[in-house]
Amino acid sequence: MNFHIMTLFPDMVMDGLNTSITGRAIAKGLLSIEAVNIRDFAVNKHNRVDDYTYGGGAGMLMQAEPVYLAYKSIEERCRVRPRVIYLSPQGKTFSQSMAEEFAKEEELVFLCGHYEGIDERVLEEIVTDYVSIGDYVLTGGELPAMVMVDAVSRLIPGVLHNNVSAEFETFQDNLLEYPQYTRPEEWRGKKVPPVLLSGHHVNIEKWRREQSVLRTAKARPDLLEKAELTEKEKKILANCDELC
Ligand code: ADE
C-alpha cells in the first residue's frame, strides 16, 4: 500500500507516522508513506497557495491550481487512478468498515485542507471520497489523515506482529473488546478473574464473549443492535437491566 498525503505541513505528518508500528511497517517495506508539500506547487513567486474568497467572508481559501498540480504529480506515478480522500467535517464519518474497504486499495491519496478550506472546483475535479473523523472541527486535515493512515495500515497483512489481534478486537462483530490482564496476578488488592488462570480454553472463550456483550450493552448499546447475538445472550441482556 502506498499512502500519499497532500499537505502544507509535511513534517507534521511524517514525524507522526514514521514512528511506532507504522514506522516499522515502512522499514519492512510493507507500506510507503510520502507527504507531498502543496506549497511546492505554488504558482506565484511568493509561494502563496491561499487567497481571499469570492463573495467575501472571513478567512482565506487554498487555491485550486497548486492542489491540482500536487495531485497530478502523484497520479502520474500511480498505475491506476487513485482514490483521493478529502478530510473534512462535511464528509462521511470514518469507521472500521471504511478502514477495511480502504485497506484493499493499492494507492490512497489524502488531501489535507487548511485555512477556511479549498476552492470547490479542484475538489470536484480530483476528490473521490469525503471523510470526517467525527463531529468536531479541527484546524486542518493532517491529524484526520494520520488517524486514517494508522487505522488502515494495521489491517495490512504483516503490519501487526500478531494478525490475530487485528481479527479479534473491538468492533469485530460490532462488539467491544473484553477486559484483559497481565502480571501480576494481584495488583493493589485487585485480582485477575480466576477463569483466566484456569487454563480451560472453552470457559475462557465463553467468559470473554460474555464480557464483550455486557461491555457493549453498557457502553455502546447502539453497536449492539448490529451485533449477532445468540438467543441465550439476548435473554441474559433482557434480564440484566440492573447489571448493565
Ligand atoms: N478537518 C477539520 N475538521 C475535520 C474533521 N473533524 N474530520 C476530518 N477533517 C477535518
PDB file of C-alpha atoms and ligand atoms in Angstrom, residues 87-89 131-134 136-138 140-141 144, ligand 1:
ATOM      1  CA  LEU A  87     -10.592  15.222   5.042  1.00  0.00           C
ATOM      2  CA  SER A  88     -13.497  17.414   6.020  1.00  0.00           C
ATOM      3  CA  PRO A  89     -16.063  17.642   8.803  1.00  0.00           C
ATOM      4  CA  VAL A 131     -14.339  11.697   5.054  1.00  0.00           C
ATOM      5  CA  SER A 132     -14.714  13.184   8.548  1.00  0.00           C
ATOM      6  CA  ILE A 133     -13.211  11.660  11.696  1.00  0.00           C
ATOM      7  CA  GLY A 134     -16.002  12.987  13.903  1.00  0.00           C
ATOM      8  CA  TYR A 136     -15.880  18.466  15.695  1.00  0.00           C
ATOM      9  CA  VAL A 137     -13.807  20.957  13.757  1.00  0.00           C
ATOM     10  CA  LEU A 138     -10.002  20.749  13.617  1.00  0.00           C
ATOM     11  CA  GLY A 140      -6.581  21.107   9.305  1.00  0.00           C
ATOM     12  CA  GLY A 141      -6.824  17.674   7.734  1.00  0.00           C
ATOM     13  CA  PRO A 144      -7.516  13.106  10.461  1.00  0.00           C
TER      14      PRO A 144
HETATM   15  N1  ADE B   1     -10.850  18.898   9.093  1.00  0.00           N
HETATM   16  C1  ADE B   1     -11.255  19.680  10.095  1.00  0.00           C
HETATM   17  N2  ADE B   1     -12.006  19.013  10.969  1.00  0.00           N
HETATM   18  C2  ADE B   1     -12.088  17.737  10.490  1.00  0.00           C
HETATM   19  C3  ADE B   1     -12.730  16.544  10.937  1.00  0.00           C
HETATM   20  N3  ADE B   1     -13.477  16.511  12.043  1.00  0.00           N
HETATM   21  N4  ADE B   1     -12.604  15.436  10.189  1.00  0.00           N
HETATM   22  C4  ADE B   1     -11.882  15.465   9.055  1.00  0.00           C
HETATM   23  N5  ADE B   1     -11.255  16.548   8.582  1.00  0.00           N
HETATM   24  C5  ADE B   1     -11.356  17.677   9.294  1.00  0.00           C
END
